[in-house]
Amino acid sequence: MTPRTSAQGRSTAIEAATTSVEDYAKTIYGLAEWDGASVTASALARTLGVSNPSVSLMMRKMADLGLVEHRPYAPIALTPAGRQLALAMVRRHRLIETWLVRELGYGWEEVHEEAERLEHAVSETFVDRLDVRLGHPRVDPHGDPIPGPDLQLDYPETLLLCRVPAAMKVRLEQVDDAVPDALSALDTHRVPIGAQVTVQATDRGAVVLTPLTPGGQDSPGAPPTQDDQSAAAGSIRLAHEVAHAMRVSVVR
Amino acid sequence: MTPRTSAQGRSTAIEAATTSVEDYAKTIYGLAEWDGASVTASALARTLGVSNPSVSLMMRKMADLGLVEHRPYAPIALTPAGRQLALAMVRRHRLIETWLVRELGYGWEEVHEEAERLEHAVSETFVDRLDVRLGHPRVDPHGDPIPGPDLQLDYPETLLLCRVPAAMKVRLEQVDDAVPDALSALDTHRVPIGAQVTVQATDRGAVVLTPLTPGGQDSPGAPPTQDDQSAAAGSIRLAHEVAHAMRVSVVR
DNA sequence: AGTATGATTTAGGCACACCTAAAACTGCAA
DNA sequence: TTGCAGTTTTAGGTGTGCCTAAATCATACT
Ligand SMILES: [Mn+2]
Ligand SMILES: [Mn+2]
Ligand SMILES: [Mn+2]
Ligand SMILES: [Mn+2]
């Protein structure tokens, strides 16, 4: 896609961002935020579904544009300008997802792919009007916080579920919408965002938990599924990968 | 942009359409429909804002894809497959415009640009859900008919305003949203789509007309503007270019 | 017919964003 | 400390879509 035409002049480099540049910026930001580790070229390549050389080349380009800090063979970090761009994309993405769920009847597992395309096509004006129409939502359907018009973002204090010690009571705050297994696990066991659960046991990243709050509100659908090999009724086992796709806050 | 990922398999070539191919198809269709003339390479180039050689090359590509019929130096026509693609894009475009006006508070002069980008980013699913949400609208904010899910399209019998003979009573059916002067002229003189007017005189494509129906309903805004050099109160002069951007149906 | 004029196509290039294969670097481990 | 395995970068190449400049073609006018 050609460089973005839209909007009114702000940071030059951000104006010239292509679809690819926007996705790289957003992905770097996302990786760094989700689990605080430093971002490597190969992690970026894996997440974006491109080859390592492509990342290398793009990093040079984005360094030239002043969007990333990157000395060869070192980890990758966004510059302040890069973070601005990333936050702008995150805002678009999450507002669009919220709108798709609230007004077009999308399921929370469908919206990510659609938003991934739309985020590059909408104007700044569009985003602002959508924000107003939705009443300035603070989180998206997956619990991810939405940056305000000023791109400010306040995170709740959260941990990766796969790192929570056993016997702790936590509240489900966010799910990674790019991990379908995580979304379907929560759907299956009727654990919505905001539900409280107790971590019964942990096993090298995998966790077993029991719902506390809404848990099994028996909405019309499948009967209390007991598919997993979990013995205790209401006991839920999540694989490491799935537990890595959820963030929780500590209760009490 | 890379080839379209979305949707379920239909006509292979249509699946593989890029943003550019989609725009070419839509534009060829639009030119042919608006004033029934045959589509030339340079008209296409002018409308799309690209050079003639670009059109030449693209026509070879689209001929190979089976989307257009084009022998060198001859006029350009869509194949049935090309028409399918064009109609699908027209449907997207017009539904999106309708939604932007109805639900996001856009003015009818703002929507075209936004839709021009969004139409390439939305999925088939999205379009269908939007259609349902809007209640299957039959025309967009500019009076252009919207193809149904089956891509069927029924046009009202209309003429280009610039070709209407004098002393005829007509109803304004469509405005070309890509001609800002036409939209602002109608805004200024408070002539909405559906209004009836009499063509007082014609002058080599330019027309002078008098509103009949809603005409000057004095909505809160500027006072009955008499900016033009038109003498009679309520008499409106439209330049050829502007009159070419409107289609009307004959009344009675 | 003979030629000028404009429309159209061909030739040659550029920018982006990818890819595979080959080289270069790093850091850990024998 | 030396080697080697994995990571990262360089080299070389593809597909799209666009451009300018230089042919070509079609035809309308003398
Ligand atoms: Mn998402
Ligand atoms: Mn994206
Ligand atoms: Mn339009
Ligand atoms: Mn378009």
JSON list of N, CA and C (backbone and C1' of nucleotides) in Angstrom, two decimals, chain B residues 18 20 24 49-51 53-54 57 61 73, chain D residues 16-26:
[
{"chain": "B", "resi": 18, "resn": "THR", "atom": "N", "xyz": [-6.33, -7.14, -6.45]},
{"chain": "B", "resi": 18, "resn": "THR", "atom": "CA", "xyz": [-5.68, -6.21, -5.54]},
{"chain": "B", "resi": 18, "resn": "THR", "atom": "C", "xyz": [-6.52, -4.95, -5.43]},
{"chain": "B", "resi": 20, "resn": "SER", "atom": "N", "xyz": [-5.75, -2.07, -6.43]},
{"chain": "B", "resi": 20, "resn": "SER", "atom": "CA", "xyz": [-5.74, -1.38, -7.72]},
{"chain": "B", "resi": 20, "resn": "SER", "atom": "C", "xyz": [-6.71, -2.00, -8.70]},
{"chain": "B", "resi": 24, "resn": "TYR", "atom": "N", "xyz": [-9.79, -0.12, -10.56]},
{"chain": "B", "resi": 24, "resn": "TYR", "atom": "CA", "xyz": [-9.92, -0.06, -12.02]},
{"chain": "B", "resi": 24, "resn": "TYR", "atom": "C", "xyz": [-11.29, -0.61, -12.43]},
{"chain": "B", "resi": 49, "resn": "GLY", "atom": "N", "xyz": [-6.46, 9.15, -11.92]},
{"chain": "B", "resi": 49, "resn": "GLY", "atom": "CA", "xyz": [-5.30, 9.94, -11.51]},
{"chain": "B", "resi": 49, "resn": "GLY", "atom": "C", "xyz": [-3.98, 9.21, -11.73]},
{"chain": "B", "resi": 50, "resn": "VAL", "atom": "N", "xyz": [-3.91, 8.41, -12.78]},
{"chain": "B", "resi": 50, "resn": "VAL", "atom": "CA", "xyz": [-2.64, 7.75, -13.12]},
{"chain": "B", "resi": 50, "resn": "VAL", "atom": "C", "xyz": [-2.30, 8.08, -14.56]},
{"chain": "B", "resi": 51, "resn": "SER", "atom": "N", "xyz": [-1.12, 7.69, -14.99]},
{"chain": "B", "resi": 51, "resn": "SER", "atom": "CA", "xyz": [-0.68, 7.99, -16.36]},
{"chain": "B", "resi": 51, "resn": "SER", "atom": "C", "xyz": [-1.32, 7.01, -17.34]},
{"chain": "B", "resi": 53, "resn": "PRO", "atom": "N", "xyz": [0.21, 5.18, -19.67]},
{"chain": "B", "resi": 53, "resn": "PRO", "atom": "CA", "xyz": [0.91, 3.90, -19.72]},
{"chain": "B", "resi": 53, "resn": "PRO", "atom": "C", "xyz": [0.51, 2.96, -18.59]},
{"chain": "B", "resi": 54, "resn": "SER", "atom": "N", "xyz": [0.25, 3.51, -17.43]},
{"chain": "B", "resi": 54, "resn": "SER", "atom": "CA", "xyz": [-0.18, 2.66, -16.31]},
{"chain": "B", "resi": 54, "resn": "SER", "atom": "C", "xyz": [-1.47, 1.94, -16.65]},
{"chain": "B", "resi": 57, "resn": "LEU", "atom": "N", "xyz": [-0.81, -0.94, -19.20]},
{"chain": "B", "resi": 57, "resn": "LEU", "atom": "CA", "xyz": [-0.26, -2.11, -18.54]},
{"chain": "B", "resi": 57, "resn": "LEU", "atom": "C", "xyz": [-1.32, -2.85, -17.74]},
{"chain": "B", "resi": 61, "resn": "LYS", "atom": "N", "xyz": [-2.96, -6.73, -17.86]},
{"chain": "B", "resi": 61, "resn": "LYS", "atom": "CA", "xyz": [-3.05, -7.61, -16.69]},
{"chain": "B", "resi": 61, "resn": "LYS", "atom": "C", "xyz": [-4.50, -8.06, -16.46]},
{"chain": "B", "resi": 73, "resn": "TYR", "atom": "N", "xyz": [-5.73, -0.38, -28.76]},
{"chain": "B", "resi": 73, "resn": "TYR", "atom": "CA", "xyz": [-6.30, 0.81, -29.41]},
{"chain": "B", "resi": 73, "resn": "TYR", "atom": "C", "xyz": [-7.82, 0.80, -29.45]},
{"chain": "D", "resi": 16, "resn": "DT", "atom": "P", "xyz": [2.03, -10.34, -9.49]},
{"chain": "D", "resi": 16, "resn": "DT", "atom": "O5'", "xyz": [1.49, -8.95, -8.95]},
{"chain": "D", "resi": 16, "resn": "DT", "atom": "C5'", "xyz": [2.41, -8.13, -8.33]},
{"chain": "D", "resi": 16, "resn": "DT", "atom": "C4'", "xyz": [1.75, -6.98, -7.65]},
{"chain": "D", "resi": 16, "resn": "DT", "atom": "C3'", "xyz": [0.94, -6.10, -8.59]},
{"chain": "D", "resi": 16, "resn": "DT", "atom": "O3'", "xyz": [-0.04, -5.42, -7.84]},
{"chain": "D", "resi": 16, "resn": "DT", "atom": "C1'", "xyz": [2.94, -4.98, -7.98]},
{"chain": "D", "resi": 17, "resn": "DG", "atom": "P", "xyz": [-1.24, -4.65, -8.53]},
{"chain": "D", "resi": 17, "resn": "DG", "atom": "O5'", "xyz": [-0.60, -3.20, -8.71]},
{"chain": "D", "resi": 17, "resn": "DG", "atom": "C5'", "xyz": [-0.33, -2.44, -7.53]},
{"chain": "D", "resi": 17, "resn": "DG", "atom": "C4'", "xyz": [0.33, -1.15, -7.92]},
{"chain": "D", "resi": 17, "resn": "DG", "atom": "C3'", "xyz": [-0.29, -0.48, -9.16]},
{"chain": "D", "resi": 17, "resn": "DG", "atom": "O3'", "xyz": [-0.54, 0.87, -8.86]},
{"chain": "D", "resi": 17, "resn": "DG", "atom": "C1'", "xyz": [2.03, -0.65, -9.39]},
{"chain": "D", "resi": 18, "resn": "DC", "atom": "P", "xyz": [-1.48, 1.75, -9.77]},
{"chain": "D", "resi": 18, "resn": "DC", "atom": "O5'", "xyz": [-0.50, 2.90, -10.32]},
{"chain": "D", "resi": 18, "resn": "DC", "atom": "C5'", "xyz": [0.02, 3.85, -9.44]},
{"chain": "D", "resi": 18, "resn": "DC", "atom": "C4'", "xyz": [1.44, 4.23, -9.80]},
{"chain": "D", "resi": 18, "resn": "DC", "atom": "C3'", "xyz": [1.63, 4.95, -11.12]},
{"chain": "D", "resi": 18, "resn": "DC", "atom": "O3'", "xyz": [1.28, 6.31, -11.02]},
{"chain": "D", "resi": 18, "resn": "DC", "atom": "C1'", "xyz": [3.43, 3.48, -10.63]},
{"chain": "D", "resi": 19, "resn": "DC", "atom": "P", "xyz": [1.20, 7.19, -12.35]},
{"chain": "D", "resi": 19, "resn": "DC", "atom": "O5'", "xyz": [2.72, 7.64, -12.66]},
{"chain": "D", "resi": 19, "resn": "DC", "atom": "C5'", "xyz": [3.56, 8.14, -11.63]},
{"chain": "D", "resi": 19, "resn": "DC", "atom": "C4'", "xyz": [4.93, 8.38, -12.21]},
{"chain": "D", "resi": 19, "resn": "DC", "atom": "C3'", "xyz": [4.87, 9.05, -13.57]},
{"chain": "D", "resi": 19, "resn": "DC", "atom": "O3'", "xyz": [5.37, 10.36, -13.52]},
{"chain": "D", "resi": 19, "resn": "DC", "atom": "C1'", "xyz": [6.22, 7.09, -13.67]},
{"chain": "D", "resi": 20, "resn": "DT", "atom": "P", "xyz": [5.12, 11.30, -14.82]},
{"chain": "D", "resi": 20, "resn": "DT", "atom": "O5'", "xyz": [6.48, 11.23, -15.66]},
{"chain": "D", "resi": 20, "resn": "DT", "atom": "C5'", "xyz": [7.77, 11.36, -15.02]},
{"chain": "D", "resi": 20, "resn": "DT", "atom": "C4'", "xyz": [8.85, 11.12, -16.07]},
{"chain": "D", "resi": 20, "resn": "DT", "atom": "C3'", "xyz": [8.66, 11.91, -17.36]},
{"chain": "D", "resi": 20, "resn": "DT", "atom": "O3'", "xyz": [9.93, 12.32, -17.83]},
{"chain": "D", "resi": 20, "resn": "DT", "atom": "C1'", "xyz": [8.64, 9.60, -17.85]},
{"chain": "D", "resi": 21, "resn": "DA", "atom": "P", "xyz": [10.06, 13.26, -19.12]},
{"chain": "D", "resi": 21, "resn": "DA", "atom": "O5'", "xyz": [10.57, 12.23, -20.24]},
{"chain": "D", "resi": 21, "resn": "DA", "atom": "C5'", "xyz": [11.57, 11.28, -19.90]},
{"chain": "D", "resi": 21, "resn": "DA", "atom": "C4'", "xyz": [11.90, 10.46, -21.13]},
{"chain": "D", "resi": 21, "resn": "DA", "atom": "C3'", "xyz": [11.77, 11.22, -22.46]},
{"chain": "D", "resi": 21, "resn": "DA", "atom": "O3'", "xyz": [12.75, 10.69, -23.35]},
{"chain": "D", "resi": 21, "resn": "DA", "atom": "C1'", "xyz": [10.26, 9.42, -22.47]},
{"chain": "D", "resi": 22, "resn": "DA", "atom": "P", "xyz": [12.85, 11.21, -24.89]},
{"chain": "D", "resi": 22, "resn": "DA", "atom": "O5'", "xyz": [12.33, 9.92, -25.66]},
{"chain": "D", "resi": 22, "resn": "DA", "atom": "C5'", "xyz": [12.95, 8.67, -25.37]},
{"chain": "D", "resi": 22, "resn": "DA", "atom": "C4'", "xyz": [12.32, 7.59, -26.23]},
{"chain": "D", "resi": 22, "resn": "DA", "atom": "C3'", "xyz": [12.16, 7.97, -27.70]},
{"chain": "D", "resi": 22, "resn": "DA", "atom": "O3'", "xyz": [12.53, 6.86, -28.49]},
{"chain": "D", "resi": 22, "resn": "DA", "atom": "C1'", "xyz": [10.07, 7.40, -26.81]},
{"chain": "D", "resi": 23, "resn": "DA", "atom": "P", "xyz": [12.43, 6.98, -30.10]},
{"chain": "D", "resi": 23, "resn": "DA", "atom": "O5'", "xyz": [10.88, 6.90, -30.39]},
{"chain": "D", "resi": 23, "resn": "DA", "atom": "C5'", "xyz": [10.49, 6.18, -31.51]},
{"chain": "D", "resi": 23, "resn": "DA", "atom": "C4'", "xyz": [9.99, 4.81, -31.09]},
{"chain": "D", "resi": 23, "resn": "DA", "atom": "C3'", "xyz": [9.10, 4.21, -32.16]},
{"chain": "D", "resi": 23, "resn": "DA", "atom": "O3'", "xyz": [9.19, 2.83, -32.22]},
{"chain": "D", "resi": 23, "resn": "DA", "atom": "C1'", "xyz": [7.80, 4.80, -30.25]},
{"chain": "D", "resi": 24, "resn": "DT", "atom": "P", "xyz": [8.73, 2.23, -33.56]},
{"chain": "D", "resi": 24, "resn": "DT", "atom": "O5'", "xyz": [7.18, 2.32, -33.27]},
{"chain": "D", "resi": 24, "resn": "DT", "atom": "C5'", "xyz": [6.35, 1.32, -33.31]},
{"chain": "D", "resi": 24, "resn": "DT", "atom": "C4'", "xyz": [4.96, 1.80, -32.91]},
{"chain": "D", "resi": 24, "resn": "DT", "atom": "C3'", "xyz": [4.09, 1.80, -34.17]},
{"chain": "D", "resi": 24, "resn": "DT", "atom": "O3'", "xyz": [3.23, 0.72, -33.98]},
{"chain": "D", "resi": 24, "resn": "DT", "atom": "C1'", "xyz": [3.60, 3.59, -32.70]},
{"chain": "D", "resi": 25, "resn": "DC", "atom": "P", "xyz": [2.62, 0.07, -35.23]},
{"chain": "D", "resi": 25, "resn": "DC", "atom": "O5'", "xyz": [1.16, 0.68, -35.23]},
{"chain": "D", "resi": 25, "resn": "DC", "atom": "C5'", "xyz": [0.35, 0.48, -34.08]},
{"chain": "D", "resi": 25, "resn": "DC", "atom": "C4'", "xyz": [-0.73, 1.51, -34.05]},
{"chain": "D", "resi": 25, "resn": "DC", "atom": "C3'", "xyz": [-1.55, 1.58, -35.34]},
{"chain": "D", "resi": 25, "resn": "DC", "atom": "O3'", "xyz": [-2.82, 1.05, -35.01]},
{"chain": "D", "resi": 25, "resn": "DC", "atom": "C1'", "xyz": [-1.04, 3.74, -34.44]},
{"chain": "D", "resi": 26, "resn": "DA", "atom": "P", "xyz": [-4.05, 1.21, -35.95]},
{"chain": "D", "resi": 26, "resn": "DA", "atom": "O5'", "xyz": [-4.47, 2.70, -35.60]},
{"chain": "D", "resi": 26, "resn": "DA", "atom": "C5'", "xyz": [-5.33, 2.92, -34.50]},
{"chain": "D", "resi": 26, "resn": "DA", "atom": "C4'", "xyz": [-6.22, 4.09, -34.82]},
{"chain": "D", "resi": 26, "resn": "DA", "atom": "C3'", "xyz": [-7.05, 3.95, -36.08]},
{"chain": "D", "resi": 26, "resn": "DA", "atom": "O3'", "xyz": [-8.33, 4.41, -35.72]},
{"chain": "D", "resi": 26, "resn": "DA", "atom": "C1'", "xyz": [-5.64, 5.86, -36.26]}
]
